[in-house]
mmCIF file of C-alpha atoms in Angstrom:
data_model
loop_
_atom_site.group_PDB
_atom_site.id
_atom_site.type_symbol
_atom_site.label_atom_id
_atom_site.label_comp_id
_atom_site.label_asym_id
_atom_site.label_seq_id
_atom_site.Cartn_x
_atom_site.Cartn_y
_atom_site.Cartn_z
ATOM 1 C CA UNK I 1 -0.030 0.070 0.048
ATOM 2 C CA UNK I 2 1.359 3.300 -1.109
ATOM 3 C CA UNK I 3 1.055 6.534 0.858
ATOM 4 C CA UNK I 4 0.115 9.659 -1.065
ATOM 5 C CA UNK I 5 2.361 12.593 -0.870
ATOM 6 C CA UNK I 6 -0.147 14.724 0.827
ATOM 7 C CA UNK I 7 -0.489 11.891 3.683
ATOM 8 C CA UNK I 8 3.344 11.681 3.997
ATOM 9 C CA UNK I 9 3.908 15.355 4.501
ATOM 10 C CA UNK I 10 1.031 15.522 6.947
ATOM 11 C CA UNK I 11 2.941 12.966 8.926
ATOM 12 C CA UNK I 12 5.869 14.814 8.713
ATOM 13 C CA UNK I 13 4.770 17.885 9.703
ATOM 14 C CA UNK I 14 2.990 16.506 12.694
ATOM 15 C CA UNK I 15 6.320 14.930 13.699
ATOM 16 C CA UNK I 16 8.087 18.267 13.499
ATOM 17 C CA UNK I 17 5.440 19.881 15.704
ATOM 18 C CA UNK I 18 5.916 17.459 18.069
ATOM 19 C CA UNK I 19 9.780 17.741 18.074
ATOM 20 C CA UNK I 20 9.392 21.574 18.705
ATOM 21 C CA UNK I 21 6.877 21.019 21.630
ATOM 22 C CA UNK I 22 9.547 18.837 23.515
ATOM 23 C CA UNK I 23 12.501 20.928 22.859
ATOM 24 C CA UNK I 24 10.653 24.507 23.449
ATOM 25 C CA UNK I 25 11.006 24.374 27.278
ATOM 26 C CA UNK I 26 14.623 24.223 26.738
ATOM 27 C CA UNK I 27 14.862 26.838 23.851
ATOM 28 C CA UNK I 28 12.985 28.964 26.110
ATOM 29 C CA UNK I 29 15.098 28.482 29.089
ATOM 30 C CA UNK I 30 18.257 29.376 26.850
ATOM 31 C CA UNK I 31 16.753 32.197 25.352
ATOM 32 C CA UNK I 32 15.881 33.941 28.565
ATOM 33 C CA UNK I 33 18.833 32.996 30.558
ATOM 34 C CA UNK I 34 21.775 32.846 27.831
ATOM 35 C CA UNK I 35 20.564 34.868 24.494
ATOM 36 C CA UNK I 36 19.182 37.672 26.214
ATOM 37 C CA UNK I 37 21.803 38.504 28.386
ATOM 38 C CA UNK I 38 24.385 38.236 25.643
ATOM 39 C CA UNK I 39 22.248 40.584 23.805
ATOM 40 C CA UNK I 40 21.827 42.984 26.775
ATOM 41 C CA UNK I 41 25.695 42.892 27.143
ATOM 42 C CA UNK I 42 26.306 43.765 23.529
ATOM 43 C CA UNK I 43 23.893 46.630 23.555
ATOM 44 C CA UNK I 44 25.870 47.831 26.934
ATOM 45 C CA UNK I 45 29.123 47.565 24.953
ATOM 46 C CA UNK I 46 28.013 50.272 22.406
ATOM 47 C CA UNK I 47 26.118 52.282 25.389
ATOM 48 C CA UNK I 48 27.137 54.796 27.834
ATOM 49 C CA UNK I 49 25.099 52.766 30.814
ATOM 50 C CA UNK I 50 26.491 53.463 34.282
ATOM 51 C CA UNK I 51 24.870 50.340 35.892
ATOM 52 C CA UNK I 52 22.203 52.235 37.690
ATOM 53 C CA UNK I 53 18.605 51.658 36.237
ATOM 54 C CA UNK I 54 17.591 49.789 32.898
ATOM 55 C CA UNK I 55 20.150 49.807 30.090
ATOM 56 C CA UNK I 56 17.159 50.562 27.989
ATOM 57 C CA UNK I 57 16.066 53.709 29.432
ATOM 58 C CA UNK I 58 15.674 56.808 27.602
ATOM 59 C CA UNK I 59 18.448 58.247 29.589
ATOM 60 C CA UNK I 60 20.947 55.645 27.952
ATOM 61 C CA UNK I 61 22.406 56.841 24.609
ATOM 62 C CA UNK I 62 24.427 54.986 21.810
ATOM 63 C CA UNK I 63 27.887 55.903 21.745
ATOM 64 C CA UNK I 64 29.365 53.365 19.147
ATOM 65 C CA UNK I 65 32.736 51.984 19.367
ATOM 66 C CA UNK I 66 33.813 54.074 22.103
ATOM 67 C CA UNK I 67 34.322 51.815 24.495
ATOM 68 C CA UNK I 68 36.048 49.345 22.076
ATOM 69 C CA UNK I 69 38.644 52.414 21.044
ATOM 70 C CA UNK I 70 39.303 53.212 24.810
ATOM 71 C CA UNK I 71 40.135 49.583 25.210
ATOM 72 C CA UNK I 72 42.103 48.923 22.192
ATOM 73 C CA UNK I 73 43.491 52.212 20.717
ATOM 74 C CA UNK I 74 43.406 55.035 23.087
ATOM 75 C CA UNK I 75 46.605 55.431 25.189
ATOM 76 C CA UNK I 76 45.011 55.046 28.435
ATOM 77 C CA UNK I 77 45.132 53.319 31.551
ATOM 78 C CA UNK I 78 42.154 50.995 29.835
ATOM 79 C CA UNK I 79 44.191 50.232 26.817
ATOM 80 C CA UNK I 80 47.463 49.479 28.897
ATOM 81 C CA UNK I 81 45.419 47.311 31.512
ATOM 82 C CA UNK I 82 43.792 45.303 28.502
ATOM 83 C CA UNK I 83 47.294 44.950 26.910
ATOM 84 C CA UNK I 84 48.895 43.679 30.096
ATOM 85 C CA UNK I 85 46.108 41.177 30.458
ATOM 86 C CA UNK I 86 46.502 39.897 26.967
ATOM 87 C CA UNK I 87 49.897 39.810 27.519
ATOM 88 C CA UNK I 88 49.596 37.356 30.711
ATOM 89 C CA UNK I 89 46.896 35.152 29.047
ATOM 90 C CA UNK I 90 48.644 34.746 26.085
ATOM 91 C CA UNK I 91 51.578 33.262 28.072
ATOM 92 C CA UNK I 92 49.083 31.294 30.048
ATOM 93 C CA UNK I 93 47.571 29.590 27.078
ATOM 94 C CA UNK I 94 51.011 28.919 25.495
ATOM 95 C CA UNK I 95 52.375 27.259 28.632
ATOM 96 C CA UNK I 96 49.102 25.617 30.158
ATOM 97 C CA UNK I 97 47.742 24.053 26.473
ATOM 98 C CA UNK I 98 50.563 21.920 25.530
ATOM 99 C CA UNK I 99 51.526 21.044 29.017
ATOM 100 C CA UNK I 100 48.166 19.566 30.110
ATOM 101 C CA UNK I 101 47.763 17.858 26.421
ATOM 102 C CA UNK I 102 51.011 15.933 26.962
ATOM 103 C CA UNK I 103 50.527 15.471 30.604
ATOM 104 C CA UNK I 104 47.023 13.842 30.146
ATOM 105 C CA UNK I 105 48.185 11.857 27.381
ATOM 106 C CA UNK I 106 50.843 10.313 29.378
ATOM 107 C CA UNK I 107 48.638 9.463 32.241
ATOM 108 C CA UNK I 108 46.267 7.956 29.943
ATOM 109 C CA UNK I 109 48.997 5.773 28.762
ATOM 110 C CA UNK I 110 50.144 4.776 32.221
ATOM 111 C CA UNK I 111 46.686 3.971 33.182
ATOM 112 C CA UNK I 112 45.523 2.122 30.539
ATOM 113 C CA UNK I 113 48.105 -0.366 30.625
ATOM 114 C CA UNK I 114 47.139 -3.940 31.012
ATOM 115 C CA UNK I 115 49.996 -4.831 33.564
ATOM 116 C CA UNK I 116 49.067 -2.361 36.115
ATOM 117 C CA UNK I 117 47.199 -3.177 39.275
ATOM 118 C CA UNK I 118 44.628 -0.930 40.900
ATOM 119 C CA UNK I 119 43.904 0.882 37.726
ATOM 120 C CA UNK I 120 40.521 2.018 39.128
ATOM 121 C CA UNK I 121 42.422 3.764 42.214
ATOM 122 C CA UNK I 122 45.010 5.532 39.870
ATOM 123 C CA UNK I 123 42.196 6.947 37.487
ATOM 124 C CA UNK I 124 40.317 8.076 40.665
ATOM 125 C CA UNK I 125 43.316 9.563 42.269
ATOM 126 C CA UNK I 126 44.357 11.463 38.811
ATOM 127 C CA UNK I 127 40.802 12.627 38.094
ATOM 128 C CA UNK I 128 40.051 13.809 41.858
ATOM 129 C CA UNK I 129 41.522 17.480 41.271
ATOM 130 C CA UNK I 130 39.385 18.133 38.124
ATOM 131 C CA UNK I 131 36.109 17.729 40.591
ATOM 132 C CA UNK I 132 37.316 19.686 43.547
ATOM 133 C CA UNK I 133 36.399 23.364 43.922
ATOM 134 C CA UNK I 134 38.814 25.745 42.281
ATOM 135 C CA UNK I 135 38.522 28.149 45.000
ATOM 136 C CA UNK I 136 39.721 25.389 47.337
ATOM 137 C CA UNK I 137 42.237 24.223 45.223
ATOM 138 C CA UNK I 138 43.546 28.086 44.726
ATOM 139 C CA UNK I 139 43.760 28.613 48.669
ATOM 140 C CA UNK I 140 45.822 25.246 48.938
ATOM 141 C CA UNK I 141 48.000 26.535 46.093
ATOM 142 C CA UNK I 142 48.587 29.850 48.033
ATOM 143 C CA UNK I 143 49.747 27.790 51.312
ATOM 144 C CA UNK I 144 51.839 25.450 49.238
ATOM 145 C CA UNK I 145 53.760 28.361 46.980
ATOM 146 C CA UNK I 146 54.015 30.775 49.662
ATOM 147 C CA UNK I 147 57.416 31.907 50.867
ATOM 148 C CA UNK I 148 57.779 29.714 53.782
ATOM 149 C CA UNK I 149 55.881 27.065 52.252
ATOM 150 C CA UNK I 150 56.286 22.994 51.602
ATOM 151 C CA UNK I 151 57.393 24.050 48.014
ATOM 152 C CA UNK I 152 60.351 26.313 48.715
ATOM 153 C CA UNK I 153 61.192 24.004 51.503
ATOM 154 C CA UNK I 154 62.000 21.024 49.354
ATOM 155 C CA UNK I 155 63.696 23.317 47.366
ATOM 156 C CA UNK I 156 65.786 24.363 49.961
ATOM 157 C CA UNK I 157 66.825 20.465 50.447
ATOM 158 C CA UNK I 158 68.450 20.833 46.784
ATOM 159 C CA UNK I 159 70.249 23.781 47.951
ATOM 160 C CA UNK I 160 67.970 26.122 45.924
ATOM 161 C CA UNK I 161 66.063 29.318 47.459
ATOM 162 C CA UNK I 162 62.432 29.197 46.230
ATOM 163 C CA UNK I 163 61.020 32.778 45.242
ATOM 164 C CA UNK I 164 58.117 34.431 46.877
ATOM 165 C CA UNK I 165 55.850 32.889 44.309
ATOM 166 C CA UNK I 166 52.787 34.883 44.507
ATOM 167 C CA UNK I 167 54.425 38.113 45.333
ATOM 168 C CA UNK I 168 57.120 38.467 42.543
ATOM 169 C CA UNK I 169 56.243 40.450 39.542
ATOM 170 C CA UNK I 170 59.367 39.563 37.393
ATOM 171 C CA UNK I 171 58.765 37.816 33.921
ATOM 172 C CA UNK I 172 60.286 34.617 33.681
ATOM 173 C CA UNK I 173 62.174 35.366 30.295
ATOM 174 C CA UNK I 174 63.174 38.723 31.554
ATOM 175 C CA UNK I 175 64.965 36.772 34.596
ATOM 176 C CA UNK I 176 66.885 34.550 32.014
ATOM 177 C CA UNK I 177 67.605 37.483 30.048
ATOM 178 C CA UNK I 178 69.518 39.189 33.034
ATOM 179 C CA UNK I 179 71.184 35.899 33.925
ATOM 180 C CA UNK I 180 72.778 35.846 30.612
ATOM 181 C CA UNK I 181 74.083 39.563 31.297
ATOM 182 C CA UNK I 182 70.794 41.357 29.117
ATOM 183 C CA UNK I 183 70.026 43.959 31.906
ATOM 184 C CA UNK I 184 69.313 46.749 29.828
ATOM 185 C CA UNK I 185 66.658 46.274 27.090
ATOM 186 C CA UNK I 186 67.405 47.549 23.373
ATOM 187 C CA UNK I 187 66.149 50.788 22.200
ATOM 188 C CA UNK I 188 64.135 49.181 19.549
ATOM 189 C CA UNK I 189 62.222 46.772 21.928
ATOM 190 C CA UNK I 190 61.541 49.981 23.826
ATOM 191 C CA UNK I 191 60.338 52.490 21.269
ATOM 192 C CA UNK I 192 57.851 50.194 19.565
ATOM 193 C CA UNK I 193 54.641 49.265 21.421
ATOM 194 C CA UNK I 194 51.322 47.167 20.718
ATOM 195 C CA UNK I 195 48.118 47.829 23.148
ATOM 196 C CA UNK I 196 50.022 50.418 25.232
ATOM 197 C CA UNK I 197 52.832 47.764 26.202
ATOM 198 C CA UNK I 198 56.453 48.297 24.484
ATOM 199 C CA UNK I 199 57.809 45.122 22.816
ATOM 200 C CA UNK I 200 60.211 44.786 25.859
ATOM 201 C CA UNK I 201 57.120 44.275 27.911
ATOM 202 C CA UNK I 202 55.616 41.629 25.501
ATOM 203 C CA UNK I 203 58.862 39.654 25.618
ATOM 204 C CA UNK I 204 58.774 39.478 29.822
ATOM 205 C CA UNK I 205 57.249 36.082 29.705
ATOM 206 C CA UNK I 206 54.802 34.861 32.616
ATOM 207 C CA UNK I 207 55.834 36.169 35.584
ATOM 208 C CA UNK I 208 56.721 33.919 38.650
ATOM 209 C CA UNK I 209 53.332 34.483 40.250
ATOM 210 C CA UNK I 210 51.621 33.385 36.985
ATOM 211 C CA UNK I 211 53.800 30.449 36.708
ATOM 212 C CA UNK I 212 52.403 29.171 39.889
ATOM 213 C CA UNK I 213 48.791 29.329 38.255
ATOM 214 C CA UNK I 214 50.388 27.581 35.395
ATOM 215 C CA UNK I 215 51.216 24.590 37.530
ATOM 216 C CA UNK I 216 47.955 24.728 39.135
ATOM 217 C CA UNK I 217 46.114 24.722 35.935
ATOM 218 C CA UNK I 218 48.199 21.590 34.759
ATOM 219 C CA UNK I 219 47.427 19.954 37.933
ATOM 220 C CA UNK I 220 43.583 20.300 38.156
ATOM 221 C CA UNK I 221 42.884 19.817 33.859
ATOM 222 C CA UNK I 222 44.879 17.069 33.365
ATOM 223 C CA UNK I 223 42.913 14.502 34.866
ATOM 224 C CA UNK I 224 39.432 15.387 32.751
ATOM 225 C CA UNK I 225 41.759 15.246 29.769
ATOM 226 C CA UNK I 226 43.153 12.065 30.733
ATOM 227 C CA UNK I 227 39.533 10.260 30.531
ATOM 228 C CA UNK I 228 39.049 11.601 27.101
ATOM 229 C CA UNK I 229 42.407 9.961 25.787
ATOM 230 C CA UNK I 230 41.685 6.454 27.988
ATOM 231 C CA UNK I 231 38.637 6.345 25.968
ATOM 232 C CA UNK I 232 40.261 6.897 22.607
ATOM 233 C CA UNK I 233 42.910 4.293 23.759
ATOM 234 C CA UNK I 234 40.485 1.836 24.489
ATOM 235 C CA UNK I 235 38.561 2.582 21.160
ATOM 236 C CA UNK I 236 41.816 1.743 19.292
ATOM 237 C CA UNK I 237 42.250 -1.567 21.082
ATOM 238 C CA UNK I 238 44.972 -3.656 21.842
ATOM 239 C CA UNK I 239 44.795 -5.364 18.411
ATOM 240 C CA UNK I 240 46.140 -2.422 16.650
ATOM 241 C CA UNK I 241 49.316 -2.448 18.904
ATOM 242 C CA UNK I 242 49.887 -6.249 18.563
ATOM 243 C CA UNK I 243 49.792 -5.745 14.762
ATOM 244 C CA UNK I 244 52.303 -3.097 14.740
ATOM 245 C CA UNK I 245 54.385 -5.342 17.211
ATOM 246 C CA UNK I 246 53.931 -8.343 14.881
ATOM 247 C CA UNK I 247 55.328 -6.184 11.988
ATOM 248 C CA UNK I 248 58.704 -5.392 14.086
ATOM 249 C CA UNK I 249 57.848 -1.832 15.474
ATOM 250 C CA UNK I 250 59.279 -1.057 18.713
ATOM 251 C CA UNK I 251 57.334 0.906 21.545
ATOM 252 C CA UNK I 252 58.149 4.149 20.079
ATOM 253 C CA UNK I 253 57.457 3.406 16.551
ATOM 254 C CA UNK I 254 53.988 2.075 17.638
ATOM 255 C CA UNK I 255 53.333 5.172 19.832
ATOM 256 C CA UNK I 256 54.523 7.685 17.096
ATOM 257 C CA UNK I 257 53.083 6.104 13.840
ATOM 258 C CA UNK I 258 50.150 4.216 15.082
ATOM 259 C CA UNK I 259 48.932 5.578 18.506
ATOM 260 C CA UNK I 260 49.150 9.176 17.811
ATOM 261 C CA UNK I 261 47.822 9.459 14.222
ATOM 262 C CA UNK I 262 44.668 7.536 15.632
ATOM 263 C CA UNK I 263 44.489 9.753 18.384
ATOM 264 C CA UNK I 264 44.287 13.088 16.281
ATOM 265 C CA UNK I 265 40.333 13.658 16.780
ATOM 266 C CA UNK I 266 41.142 13.369 20.687
ATOM 267 C CA UNK I 267 43.779 15.948 20.365
ATOM 268 C CA UNK I 268 41.858 17.826 18.752
ATOM 269 C CA UNK I 269 39.052 17.794 21.125
ATOM 270 C CA UNK I 270 41.445 18.309 24.248
ATOM 271 C CA UNK I 271 43.422 21.423 22.467
ATOM 272 C CA UNK I 272 39.951 23.171 21.530
ATOM 273 C CA UNK I 273 38.469 22.729 25.328
ATOM 274 C CA UNK I 274 42.026 23.668 26.518
ATOM 275 C CA UNK I 275 42.018 27.032 24.552
ATOM 276 C CA UNK I 276 38.386 27.988 25.582
ATOM 277 C CA UNK I 277 39.114 27.218 29.195
ATOM 278 C CA UNK I 278 42.638 28.860 29.479
ATOM 279 C CA UNK I 279 41.300 32.196 27.898
ATOM 280 C CA UNK I 280 38.507 32.286 30.321
ATOM 281 C CA UNK I 281 40.687 31.695 33.363
ATOM 282 C CA UNK I 282 38.962 33.960 36.090
ATOM 283 C CA UNK I 283 38.335 32.171 39.404
ATOM 284 C CA UNK I 284 41.718 31.318 40.259
ATOM 285 C CA UNK I 285 42.882 35.001 39.827
ATOM 286 C CA UNK I 286 39.897 36.318 41.590
ATOM 287 C CA UNK I 287 40.536 33.757 44.957
ATOM 288 C CA UNK I 288 44.372 34.009 44.396
ATOM 289 C CA UNK I 289 45.765 37.555 43.750
ATOM 290 C CA UNK I 290 43.138 39.874 41.925
ATOM 291 C CA UNK I 291 45.434 40.461 39.243
ATOM 292 C CA UNK I 292 48.584 41.201 41.380
ATOM 293 C CA UNK I 293 51.534 41.547 42.036
ATOM 294 C CA UNK I 294 52.022 44.687 39.488
ATOM 295 C CA UNK I 295 49.115 43.468 37.515
ATOM 296 C CA UNK I 296 51.396 40.365 36.354
ATOM 297 C CA UNK I 297 48.630 37.982 36.476
ATOM 298 C CA UNK I 298 45.562 40.144 35.369
ATOM 299 C CA UNK I 299 43.746 38.349 32.538
ATOM 300 C CA UNK I 300 40.717 39.763 30.312
ATOM 301 C CA UNK I 301 38.233 37.697 31.949
ATOM 302 C CA UNK I 302 39.183 39.226 35.616
ATOM 303 C CA UNK I 303 39.692 42.698 33.896
ATOM 304 C CA UNK I 304 35.980 42.510 32.518
ATOM 305 C CA UNK I 305 34.876 41.716 35.800
ATOM 306 C CA UNK I 306 36.823 44.503 37.561
ATOM 307 C CA UNK I 307 36.035 47.263 34.983
ATOM 308 C CA UNK I 308 32.378 46.711 35.413
ATOM 309 C CA UNK I 309 31.796 45.553 38.693
ATOM 310 C CA UNK I 310 34.722 47.422 40.695
ATOM 311 C CA UNK I 311 35.296 50.650 38.301
ATOM 312 C CA UNK I 312 31.799 50.849 37.364
ATOM 313 C CA UNK I 313 32.932 51.026 33.724
ATOM 314 C CA UNK I 314 30.171 48.765 32.367
ATOM 315 C CA UNK I 315 30.442 49.618 28.597
ATOM 316 C CA UNK I 316 34.223 48.853 28.963
ATOM 317 C CA UNK I 317 33.745 45.532 30.803
ATOM 318 C CA UNK I 318 31.432 44.171 28.156
ATOM 319 C CA UNK I 319 33.549 45.377 25.630
ATOM 320 C CA UNK I 320 36.490 43.250 26.988
ATOM 321 C CA UNK I 321 33.964 40.388 27.292
ATOM 322 C CA UNK I 322 33.002 40.686 23.651
ATOM 323 C CA UNK I 323 36.636 40.990 22.265
ATOM 324 C CA UNK I 324 37.358 38.022 24.631
ATOM 325 C CA UNK I 325 34.860 36.249 22.942
ATOM 326 C CA UNK I 326 36.261 37.116 19.265
ATOM 327 C CA UNK I 327 39.896 36.070 20.256
ATOM 328 C CA UNK I 328 38.626 32.803 21.498
ATOM 329 C CA UNK I 329 36.625 31.927 18.271
ATOM 330 C CA UNK I 330 39.631 33.030 16.347
ATOM 331 C CA UNK I 331 42.301 30.607 17.865
ATOM 332 C CA UNK I 332 39.590 27.816 17.932
ATOM 333 C CA UNK I 333 39.163 28.091 14.069
ATOM 334 C CA UNK I 334 42.966 28.579 13.684
ATOM 335 C CA UNK I 335 43.822 25.436 15.568
ATOM 336 C CA UNK I 336 40.905 23.664 13.635
ATOM 337 C CA UNK I 337 42.636 24.570 10.371
ATOM 338 C CA UNK I 338 46.053 23.643 11.852
ATOM 339 C CA UNK I 339 45.034 20.492 13.928
ATOM 340 C CA UNK I 340 41.818 19.518 11.842
ATOM 341 C CA UNK I 341 41.638 16.580 9.952
ATOM 342 C CA UNK I 342 42.490 17.937 6.544
ATOM 343 C CA UNK I 343 42.475 14.375 4.798
ATOM 344 C CA UNK I 344 38.893 14.048 5.746
ATOM 345 C CA UNK I 345 38.225 17.465 4.440
ATOM 346 C CA UNK I 346 39.628 16.535 1.074
ATOM 347 C CA UNK I 347 37.942 13.000 1.129
ATOM 348 C CA UNK I 348 34.774 14.691 1.434
ATOM 349 C CA UNK I 349 35.548 17.155 -1.189
ATOM 350 C CA UNK I 350 36.340 14.405 -3.571
ATOM 351 C CA UNK I 351 33.355 12.399 -2.686
ATOM 352 C CA UNK I 352 30.894 15.597 -3.695
ATOM 353 C CA UNK I 353 32.847 15.877 -6.676
ATOM 354 C CA UNK I 354 32.012 12.363 -7.631
ATOM 355 C CA UNK I 355 28.565 12.647 -6.726
ATOM 356 C CA UNK I 356 27.969 15.764 -8.772
ATOM 357 C CA UNK I 357 29.714 13.830 -11.821
ATOM 358 C CA UNK I 358 27.514 10.909 -11.341
ATOM 359 C CA UNK I 359 24.565 12.988 -11.250
ATOM 360 C CA UNK I 360 25.280 14.726 -14.351
ATOM 361 C CA UNK I 361 25.954 11.449 -16.013
ATOM 362 C CA UNK I 362 22.675 10.204 -15.072
ATOM 363 C CA UNK I 363 20.885 13.328 -16.156
ATOM 364 C CA UNK I 364 22.845 13.194 -19.694
ATOM 365 C CA UNK I 365 21.895 9.731 -20.044
ATOM 366 C CA UNK I 366 18.318 10.254 -19.154
ATOM 367 C CA UNK I 367 18.121 13.043 -21.819
ATOM 368 C CA UNK I 368 19.711 10.924 -24.774
ATOM 369 C CA UNK I 369 17.819 7.080 -24.258
ATOM 370 C CA UNK I 370 19.758 6.200 -27.103
ATOM 371 C CA UNK I 371 23.038 6.757 -25.745
ATOM 372 C CA UNK I 372 21.850 4.821 -22.466
ATOM 373 C CA UNK I 373 21.060 1.740 -24.682
ATOM 374 C CA UNK I 374 24.550 1.964 -26.793
ATOM 375 C CA UNK I 375 26.333 2.380 -23.187
ATOM 376 C CA UNK I 376 24.329 -0.567 -22.038
ATOM 377 C CA UNK I 377 25.298 -2.879 -24.884
ATOM 378 C CA UNK I 378 28.962 -2.110 -24.667
#
């Protein structure tokens, strides 16, 4: 029994209506608590709202890109603070993302070994910091890395004097430059500037205080990404590794030429989540140093909060938030191009090209039945 086209369209329409009815509560909640606030913040970034009253009142006026210019181009404190926050966060991302990716993969390889006993215990132990409150971890880190804390105590056993971690504003690269005798910055690095900072300050590297936050980020996030790598390694299976072993590949060769290429989608996911999380770092800074010492742990997320809630510059705070959003989108797309599966993209293009050619051939044969008959006879 065949179903008429009108009856089929009615069935599809009823299914679509039922689907929209079921998802409508979630869409309404997301619209009220996500889409509407984002649009309000976007309007605030283009207005002179002072935080009092409604941002849509008649007293609030459109000022265009003034808030964005104050942050990006005007040679004022807002521009310099934004440049400092971008520098700090860029070094944070540069160190944390590779370290947490490599460290989480190492943990996954260790826990995934068949000869390892109590694998469940190690998985729980490595994952536990990821589910612990970031505020609690930050308070613990402040104690561990205090000047008289356990970390400096352990360093003293090896004859080293640990720094005053969360009070030392010196950049790590500047410390290395001074150790090799470069104490006076070259004039070209002082004369040129970007976002209110001379090039010499951009080359400072993460401060000693930010270095402690980098270690904390690797410690707290590697457990989560370890689970992603464990799932990927178990999906690969032991048979693939054993096949490489039968072909005479050693441990490193199997890891380099078999395991790592098959983990590429997982690496892409881990790097993407790492980039997004690192550019949004806020609670550790708020709980730990509030951007100090000397603004060397200031991040764009904390600067946005500080500009809006503490300095009552709501437009600039919203502008910083949207600039940060664009930065995250840019780096996500960039690493997608770099780490994305370009071979898969090429295969999809070739597949679409073949499908177009096949459809074109079928249309040609349909228009000329005689050619179709001759093709069949051949």
